[in-house]
Amino acid sequence: MSDNERQAVEGSETPRQAGMGRGIQTAVYAVGGGAALFVLASLAFDLGIIRDRGDPSARSETVAKPSSFQPPSESKIPDGPAGDAIRRGQAIFMNTGANAGQFVGNQLACANCHLDGGRKANSAPMWAAWVIYPMYRSKNKQINTMEDRVKGCFTYSMNAQGSPSGGPPPGGHDVYKDLQTYMHWLATGAPTGEKMEGGGYPELEKTAMGYDPERGRQVYAAKCATCHGSDGQGQRDLNGRVVFPPLWGPESYNWGAGMGRVNTAAGFIKANMPLGQGNSLTDQQAWDAAAFIDSRERPKDPRQKGSVAKNAKANHGGDSYYGKIIEGRLIGVGVQTGKP
């Protein structure tokens, strides 16, 4: 790759910006916790400590529009049993491993993919999801309730097969009740049965260059590795708590997760990454970073009963590297997780 091509893919970062990024990362470790990270990173960006790392002249017009809907503030959580359930659901959402650990087989939490506690528009916010369920999902070809949908998140995004229980919470479990109570509260005042602006992740149009893991490797090194590690395994604070989640390997989402599709990951990255700097990457950078991340091995797809090829045909199409040969290796065989 030439210097010009690398510049187009990676964007630019001054030594001062790189130093500031390392300083903020150190401060996050000292403070600890994902919520503190979000506040600190956002504040630093607003104050100009972190600058927009993308090349403004190369940025796409594909910028996610903010939502006009605002969920209630935390101070509005009511007293009594309902408020207790909302707070329990919020705690599970923010730190799933600590509060529903028997069903979590990796180092992810709900809040890693649904930012700001499920509040942030264009990060698949819970207030937008709540109002459209029950709904038909082509993934399992049936009508899904919200409990069904959350069960799928445990199964795929949190790799419940590797958890102490060996699977997601059973039907009717209090984990589902508390999470749904929290989601219902976030959707206070939202119109029922309507797809809301800012719901889900943005859908990016393919660029003329397509997407490429090798270009994405360069984007990842320049834009992602400071937080998620050069090996993609995330980072922890001084108390061992996950601050930046792993993006591949045994502690990340498995091959059945929606984030394992390049197009889904690209939309999330474009709107939300780097943290506190959403829409600072070009569409090309977002596509390529997603391609690199989703061409790395991760836990096995729990739907796989036979060969990778058979499962690829049944459950993986479109923008997925599952079942493909990357760097001489068949992708989708899986990596060993906590529970055999």
Short mmCIF file of N, CA, C and O in Angstrom, two decimals, residues 143-241:
data_model
loop_
_atom_site.label_atom_id
_atom_site.label_comp_id
_atom_site.label_asym_id
_atom_site.label_seq_id
_atom_site.Cartn_x
_atom_site.Cartn_y
_atom_site.Cartn_z
N ILE A 143 -42.05 -15.39 14.73
CA ILE A 143 -42.35 -14.20 15.50
C ILE A 143 -41.57 -14.28 16.81
O ILE A 143 -41.61 -15.29 17.51
N ASN A 144 -40.88 -13.21 17.13
CA ASN A 144 -40.07 -13.14 18.35
C ASN A 144 -40.66 -12.14 19.32
O ASN A 144 -41.01 -11.02 18.93
N THR A 145 -40.76 -12.52 20.58
CA THR A 145 -41.06 -11.57 21.64
C THR A 145 -39.75 -10.89 22.04
O THR A 145 -38.66 -11.30 21.62
N MET A 146 -39.85 -9.90 22.89
CA MET A 146 -38.63 -9.27 23.38
C MET A 146 -37.80 -10.27 24.19
O MET A 146 -36.57 -10.25 24.13
N GLU A 147 -38.46 -11.14 24.94
CA GLU A 147 -37.69 -12.15 25.67
C GLU A 147 -36.93 -13.05 24.70
O GLU A 147 -35.75 -13.38 24.95
N ASP A 148 -37.56 -13.44 23.61
CA ASP A 148 -36.86 -14.24 22.60
C ASP A 148 -35.63 -13.49 22.07
O ASP A 148 -34.56 -14.08 21.88
N ARG A 149 -35.81 -12.20 21.83
CA ARG A 149 -34.70 -11.40 21.28
C ARG A 149 -33.55 -11.31 22.27
O ARG A 149 -32.38 -11.42 21.89
N VAL A 150 -33.86 -11.10 23.54
CA VAL A 150 -32.82 -11.01 24.56
C VAL A 150 -32.14 -12.37 24.74
O VAL A 150 -30.91 -12.44 24.91
N LYS A 151 -32.91 -13.44 24.64
CA LYS A 151 -32.32 -14.77 24.71
C LYS A 151 -31.29 -14.95 23.59
O LYS A 151 -30.21 -15.53 23.81
N GLY A 152 -31.61 -14.44 22.40
CA GLY A 152 -30.66 -14.50 21.31
C GLY A 152 -29.39 -13.73 21.59
O GLY A 152 -28.29 -14.16 21.22
N CYS A 153 -29.52 -12.58 22.26
CA CYS A 153 -28.33 -11.80 22.62
C CYS A 153 -27.43 -12.58 23.57
O CYS A 153 -26.20 -12.56 23.43
N PHE A 154 -28.03 -13.26 24.55
CA PHE A 154 -27.23 -14.09 25.45
C PHE A 154 -26.57 -15.24 24.66
O PHE A 154 -25.40 -15.55 24.85
N THR A 155 -27.34 -15.85 23.76
CA THR A 155 -26.85 -17.00 23.01
C THR A 155 -25.69 -16.66 22.11
O THR A 155 -24.69 -17.39 22.05
N TYR A 156 -25.79 -15.53 21.42
CA TYR A 156 -24.80 -15.19 20.40
C TYR A 156 -23.81 -14.11 20.85
O TYR A 156 -22.61 -14.31 20.82
N SER A 157 -24.32 -12.97 21.25
CA SER A 157 -23.42 -11.86 21.59
C SER A 157 -22.64 -12.13 22.87
O SER A 157 -21.49 -11.71 23.00
N MET A 158 -23.26 -12.82 23.83
CA MET A 158 -22.56 -13.12 25.08
C MET A 158 -22.18 -14.59 25.21
O MET A 158 -21.78 -15.04 26.28
N ASN A 159 -22.29 -15.30 24.11
CA ASN A 159 -21.80 -16.68 24.02
C ASN A 159 -22.15 -17.51 25.25
O ASN A 159 -21.29 -18.10 25.91
N ALA A 160 -23.45 -17.59 25.54
CA ALA A 160 -23.91 -18.27 26.74
C ALA A 160 -23.49 -19.73 26.80
O ALA A 160 -23.45 -20.32 27.89
N GLN A 161 -23.16 -20.32 25.64
CA GLN A 161 -22.74 -21.73 25.64
C GLN A 161 -21.45 -21.91 26.44
O GLN A 161 -21.17 -23.01 26.93
N GLY A 162 -20.66 -20.87 26.57
CA GLY A 162 -19.42 -20.94 27.34
C GLY A 162 -19.58 -20.49 28.77
O GLY A 162 -18.59 -20.35 29.49
N SER A 163 -20.82 -20.25 29.20
CA SER A 163 -21.07 -19.75 30.56
C SER A 163 -21.13 -20.89 31.56
O SER A 163 -21.21 -22.07 31.18
N PRO A 164 -21.11 -20.60 32.85
CA PRO A 164 -21.23 -21.65 33.87
C PRO A 164 -22.48 -22.50 33.72
O PRO A 164 -22.47 -23.70 34.01
N SER A 165 -23.60 -21.89 33.26
CA SER A 165 -24.83 -22.65 33.10
C SER A 165 -24.88 -23.41 31.78
O SER A 165 -25.70 -24.32 31.62
N GLY A 166 -24.03 -23.03 30.83
CA GLY A 166 -24.00 -23.69 29.53
C GLY A 166 -25.04 -23.21 28.55
O GLY A 166 -25.21 -23.78 27.48
N GLY A 167 -25.75 -22.13 28.89
CA GLY A 167 -26.76 -21.62 27.98
C GLY A 167 -27.37 -20.33 28.48
O GLY A 167 -27.00 -19.83 29.56
N PRO A 168 -28.31 -19.76 27.74
CA PRO A 168 -28.95 -18.51 28.15
C PRO A 168 -29.93 -18.76 29.31
O PRO A 168 -30.23 -19.91 29.64
N PRO A 169 -30.45 -17.69 29.92
CA PRO A 169 -31.44 -17.89 30.98
C PRO A 169 -32.65 -18.67 30.47
O PRO A 169 -33.07 -18.48 29.32
N PRO A 170 -33.21 -19.55 31.29
CA PRO A 170 -34.41 -20.27 30.86
C PRO A 170 -35.60 -19.31 30.75
O PRO A 170 -35.59 -18.22 31.33
N GLY A 171 -36.61 -19.73 30.02
CA GLY A 171 -37.78 -18.88 29.82
C GLY A 171 -38.40 -18.42 31.11
O GLY A 171 -38.53 -19.18 32.07
N GLY A 172 -38.77 -17.15 31.16
CA GLY A 172 -39.42 -16.60 32.35
C GLY A 172 -38.48 -16.21 33.46
O GLY A 172 -38.94 -15.78 34.53
N HIS A 173 -37.19 -16.32 33.26
CA HIS A 173 -36.22 -16.01 34.31
C HIS A 173 -36.28 -14.53 34.68
O HIS A 173 -36.61 -13.68 33.87
N ASP A 174 -35.94 -14.24 35.94
CA ASP A 174 -35.97 -12.86 36.42
C ASP A 174 -35.03 -11.95 35.63
O ASP A 174 -35.26 -10.74 35.56
N VAL A 175 -33.94 -12.51 35.06
CA VAL A 175 -33.04 -11.69 34.24
C VAL A 175 -33.82 -11.06 33.08
O VAL A 175 -33.67 -9.86 32.79
N TYR A 176 -34.66 -11.83 32.42
CA TYR A 176 -35.48 -11.30 31.34
C TYR A 176 -36.47 -10.26 31.86
O TYR A 176 -36.67 -9.20 31.25
N LYS A 177 -37.11 -10.56 32.98
CA LYS A 177 -38.10 -9.63 33.53
C LYS A 177 -37.49 -8.29 33.86
O LYS A 177 -38.05 -7.23 33.54
N ASP A 178 -36.33 -8.32 34.50
CA ASP A 178 -35.69 -7.06 34.90
C ASP A 178 -35.18 -6.28 33.69
O ASP A 178 -35.34 -5.05 33.63
N LEU A 179 -34.58 -6.97 32.73
CA LEU A 179 -34.11 -6.29 31.53
C LEU A 179 -35.27 -5.67 30.76
O LEU A 179 -35.18 -4.52 30.29
N GLN A 180 -36.36 -6.40 30.64
CA GLN A 180 -37.51 -5.86 29.91
C GLN A 180 -38.15 -4.69 30.65
O GLN A 180 -38.64 -3.74 30.03
N THR A 181 -38.15 -4.75 31.96
CA THR A 181 -38.68 -3.62 32.73
C THR A 181 -37.84 -2.37 32.50
O THR A 181 -38.37 -1.26 32.34
N TYR A 182 -36.54 -2.54 32.45
CA TYR A 182 -35.63 -1.42 32.15
C TYR A 182 -35.88 -0.88 30.75
O TYR A 182 -35.97 0.34 30.54
N MET A 183 -36.00 -1.77 29.76
CA MET A 183 -36.25 -1.34 28.38
C MET A 183 -37.59 -0.63 28.25
O MET A 183 -37.70 0.40 27.57
N HIS A 184 -38.60 -1.18 28.90
CA HIS A 184 -39.94 -0.57 28.87
C HIS A 184 -39.88 0.84 29.43
O HIS A 184 -40.48 1.77 28.88
N TRP A 185 -39.13 1.02 30.50
CA TRP A 185 -39.01 2.35 31.11
C TRP A 185 -38.26 3.31 30.18
O TRP A 185 -38.66 4.47 30.03
N LEU A 186 -37.19 2.84 29.52
CA LEU A 186 -36.46 3.69 28.57
C LEU A 186 -37.37 4.17 27.45
O LEU A 186 -37.17 5.26 26.90
N ALA A 187 -38.36 3.37 27.09
CA ALA A 187 -39.26 3.70 25.99
C ALA A 187 -40.48 4.51 26.44
O ALA A 187 -41.42 4.67 25.65
N THR A 188 -40.45 5.04 27.64
CA THR A 188 -41.56 5.84 28.13
C THR A 188 -41.87 6.99 27.17
O THR A 188 -41.01 7.81 26.86
N GLY A 189 -43.09 7.01 26.65
CA GLY A 189 -43.51 8.06 25.72
C GLY A 189 -43.22 7.77 24.26
O GLY A 189 -43.60 8.57 23.40
N ALA A 190 -42.57 6.66 23.95
CA ALA A 190 -42.27 6.33 22.56
C ALA A 190 -43.50 5.74 21.88
O ALA A 190 -44.26 5.00 22.51
N PRO A 191 -43.69 6.02 20.59
CA PRO A 191 -44.85 5.47 19.88
C PRO A 191 -44.71 3.97 19.65
O PRO A 191 -43.67 3.50 19.20
N THR A 192 -45.74 3.23 19.94
CA THR A 192 -45.70 1.78 19.81
C THR A 192 -45.88 1.36 18.36
O THR A 192 -46.67 1.94 17.62
N GLY A 193 -45.10 0.35 17.96
CA GLY A 193 -45.27 -0.23 16.63
C GLY A 193 -44.65 0.57 15.51
O GLY A 193 -44.90 0.27 14.33
N GLU A 194 -43.84 1.55 15.82
CA GLU A 194 -43.21 2.37 14.78
C GLU A 194 -41.70 2.22 14.83
O GLU A 194 -41.11 2.16 15.91
N LYS A 195 -41.08 2.16 13.65
CA LYS A 195 -39.63 2.20 13.59
C LYS A 195 -39.19 3.65 13.79
O LYS A 195 -39.59 4.53 13.04
N MET A 196 -38.39 3.87 14.80
CA MET A 196 -38.06 5.23 15.21
C MET A 196 -36.72 5.68 14.64
O MET A 196 -35.79 4.88 14.48
N GLU A 197 -36.63 6.96 14.36
CA GLU A 197 -35.38 7.55 13.89
C GLU A 197 -34.29 7.35 14.94
O GLU A 197 -34.51 7.61 16.12
N GLY A 198 -33.15 6.86 14.50
CA GLY A 198 -32.07 6.59 15.44
C GLY A 198 -32.09 5.18 16.00
O GLY A 198 -31.21 4.80 16.76
N GLY A 199 -33.10 4.39 15.63
CA GLY A 199 -33.15 3.00 16.08
C GLY A 199 -32.21 2.15 15.25
O GLY A 199 -31.88 2.46 14.10
N GLY A 200 -31.72 1.06 15.81
CA GLY A 200 -30.80 0.18 15.10
C GLY A 200 -29.46 0.84 14.86
O GLY A 200 -29.07 1.80 15.53
N TYR A 201 -28.72 0.30 13.87
CA TYR A 201 -27.46 0.90 13.43
C TYR A 201 -27.67 1.45 12.02
O TYR A 201 -28.47 0.90 11.25
N PRO A 202 -26.94 2.49 11.64
CA PRO A 202 -27.07 3.00 10.27
C PRO A 202 -26.69 1.94 9.24
O PRO A 202 -25.84 1.09 9.50
N GLU A 203 -27.33 1.99 8.09
CA GLU A 203 -26.99 1.11 6.99
C GLU A 203 -26.10 1.87 6.01
O GLU A 203 -26.54 2.85 5.42
N LEU A 204 -24.88 1.42 5.86
CA LEU A 204 -23.93 2.10 4.97
C LEU A 204 -24.00 1.51 3.57
O LEU A 204 -24.03 0.28 3.40
N GLU A 205 -24.00 2.38 2.59
CA GLU A 205 -23.89 1.91 1.22
C GLU A 205 -22.47 1.45 0.97
O GLU A 205 -21.51 2.01 1.49
N LYS A 206 -22.33 0.43 0.14
CA LYS A 206 -21.00 -0.05 -0.22
C LYS A 206 -20.26 1.04 -1.01
O LYS A 206 -20.85 1.77 -1.79
N THR A 207 -18.99 1.12 -0.78
CA THR A 207 -18.16 2.08 -1.51
C THR A 207 -17.66 1.44 -2.80
O THR A 207 -17.75 0.22 -2.99
N ALA A 208 -17.09 2.25 -3.66
CA ALA A 208 -16.54 1.74 -4.92
C ALA A 208 -15.40 0.77 -4.67
O ALA A 208 -15.17 -0.15 -5.47
N MET A 209 -14.69 0.93 -3.55
CA MET A 209 -13.56 0.06 -3.23
C MET A 209 -13.99 -1.21 -2.51
O MET A 209 -13.16 -2.09 -2.26
N GLY A 210 -15.27 -1.33 -2.16
CA GLY A 210 -15.69 -2.49 -1.39
C GLY A 210 -15.10 -2.45 0.00
O GLY A 210 -14.90 -1.38 0.58
N TYR A 211 -14.82 -3.62 0.56
CA TYR A 211 -14.14 -3.66 1.87
C TYR A 211 -13.07 -4.73 1.84
O TYR A 211 -13.16 -5.71 1.09
N ASP A 212 -12.05 -4.53 2.67
CA ASP A 212 -10.88 -5.39 2.58
C ASP A 212 -10.21 -5.52 3.96
O ASP A 212 -9.89 -4.50 4.58
N PRO A 213 -9.99 -6.74 4.46
CA PRO A 213 -9.38 -6.91 5.77
C PRO A 213 -7.97 -6.34 5.88
O PRO A 213 -7.59 -5.84 6.95
N GLU A 214 -7.21 -6.39 4.80
CA GLU A 214 -5.84 -5.87 4.88
C GLU A 214 -5.83 -4.34 4.99
O GLU A 214 -5.03 -3.78 5.75
N ARG A 215 -6.69 -3.68 4.26
CA ARG A 215 -6.82 -2.24 4.48
C ARG A 215 -7.33 -1.99 5.89
O ARG A 215 -6.91 -1.06 6.58
N GLY A 216 -8.26 -2.83 6.31
CA GLY A 216 -8.83 -2.68 7.65
C GLY A 216 -7.81 -2.86 8.75
O GLY A 216 -7.93 -2.25 9.82
N ARG A 217 -6.81 -3.68 8.51
CA ARG A 217 -5.74 -3.85 9.50
C ARG A 217 -5.06 -2.51 9.79
O ARG A 217 -4.72 -2.21 10.94
N GLN A 218 -4.87 -1.72 8.73
CA GLN A 218 -4.25 -0.41 8.90
C GLN A 218 -5.16 0.55 9.66
O GLN A 218 -4.71 1.31 10.52
N VAL A 219 -6.45 0.52 9.32
CA VAL A 219 -7.41 1.36 10.04
C VAL A 219 -7.45 0.97 11.51
O VAL A 219 -7.44 1.82 12.41
N TYR A 220 -7.49 -0.34 11.76
CA TYR A 220 -7.56 -0.81 13.15
C TYR A 220 -6.36 -0.34 13.94
O TYR A 220 -6.49 0.14 15.07
N ALA A 221 -5.17 -0.46 13.37
CA ALA A 221 -3.95 -0.05 14.07
C ALA A 221 -3.98 1.44 14.38
O ALA A 221 -3.53 1.88 15.45
N ALA A 222 -4.52 2.24 13.45
CA ALA A 222 -4.52 3.69 13.62
C ALA A 222 -5.65 4.19 14.51
O ALA A 222 -5.48 5.17 15.24
N LYS A 223 -6.81 3.52 14.46
CA LYS A 223 -8.00 4.08 15.09
C LYS A 223 -8.57 3.26 16.25
O LYS A 223 -9.34 3.79 17.06
N CYS A 224 -8.23 1.99 16.32
CA CYS A 224 -8.92 1.10 17.28
C CYS A 224 -8.00 0.48 18.32
O CYS A 224 -8.43 0.18 19.44
N ALA A 225 -6.75 0.22 17.95
CA ALA A 225 -5.86 -0.57 18.79
C ALA A 225 -5.54 0.10 20.12
O ALA A 225 -5.29 -0.59 21.12
N THR A 226 -5.53 1.43 20.17
CA THR A 226 -5.22 2.11 21.42
C THR A 226 -6.18 1.68 22.52
O THR A 226 -5.77 1.50 23.67
N CYS A 227 -7.44 1.49 22.19
CA CYS A 227 -8.44 1.09 23.19
C CYS A 227 -8.61 -0.43 23.25
O CYS A 227 -8.64 -1.01 24.33
N HIS A 228 -8.75 -1.07 22.09
CA HIS A 228 -9.10 -2.49 22.07
C HIS A 228 -7.89 -3.41 22.03
O HIS A 228 -8.05 -4.64 22.07
N GLY A 229 -6.70 -2.84 21.97
CA GLY A 229 -5.48 -3.64 21.98
C GLY A 229 -5.08 -4.08 20.59
O GLY A 229 -5.93 -4.33 19.72
N SER A 230 -3.77 -4.19 20.37
CA SER A 230 -3.29 -4.62 19.06
C SER A 230 -3.73 -6.04 18.74
O SER A 230 -3.83 -6.42 17.58
N ASP A 231 -4.02 -6.83 19.79
CA ASP A 231 -4.47 -8.20 19.60
C ASP A 231 -5.99 -8.34 19.64
O ASP A 231 -6.53 -9.44 19.58
N GLY A 232 -6.69 -7.21 19.76
CA GLY A 232 -8.16 -7.24 19.75
C GLY A 232 -8.80 -7.78 21.00
O GLY A 232 -10.02 -8.00 21.02
N GLN A 233 -8.02 -7.95 22.06
CA GLN A 233 -8.56 -8.59 23.26
C GLN A 233 -9.03 -7.62 24.33
O GLN A 233 -9.33 -8.00 25.46
N GLY A 234 -9.14 -6.35 23.96
CA GLY A 234 -9.68 -5.37 24.87
C GLY A 234 -8.70 -5.00 25.97
O GLY A 234 -7.55 -5.43 25.98
N GLN A 235 -9.17 -4.19 26.90
CA GLN A 235 -8.33 -3.77 28.02
C GLN A 235 -9.16 -3.67 29.29
O GLN A 235 -10.37 -3.44 29.24
N ARG A 236 -8.49 -3.86 30.42
CA ARG A 236 -9.14 -3.83 31.73
C ARG A 236 -8.57 -2.69 32.56
O ARG A 236 -7.47 -2.22 32.32
N ASP A 237 -9.32 -2.28 33.58
CA ASP A 237 -8.82 -1.26 34.48
C ASP A 237 -7.98 -1.91 35.58
O ASP A 237 -7.72 -3.12 35.56
N LEU A 238 -7.54 -1.11 36.54
CA LEU A 238 -6.65 -1.61 37.57
C LEU A 238 -7.30 -2.66 38.47
O LEU A 238 -6.62 -3.42 39.15
N ASN A 239 -8.64 -2.69 38.47
CA ASN A 239 -9.37 -3.67 39.28
C ASN A 239 -9.77 -4.91 38.48
O ASN A 239 -10.50 -5.76 38.98
N GLY A 240 -9.30 -4.99 37.25
CA GLY A 240 -9.59 -6.16 36.43
C GLY A 240 -10.90 -6.09 35.68
O GLY A 240 -11.28 -7.04 34.99
N ARG A 241 -11.61 -4.98 35.79
CA ARG A 241 -12.88 -4.84 35.08
C ARG A 241 -12.64 -4.45 33.63
O ARG A 241 -11.75 -3.65 33.34
#
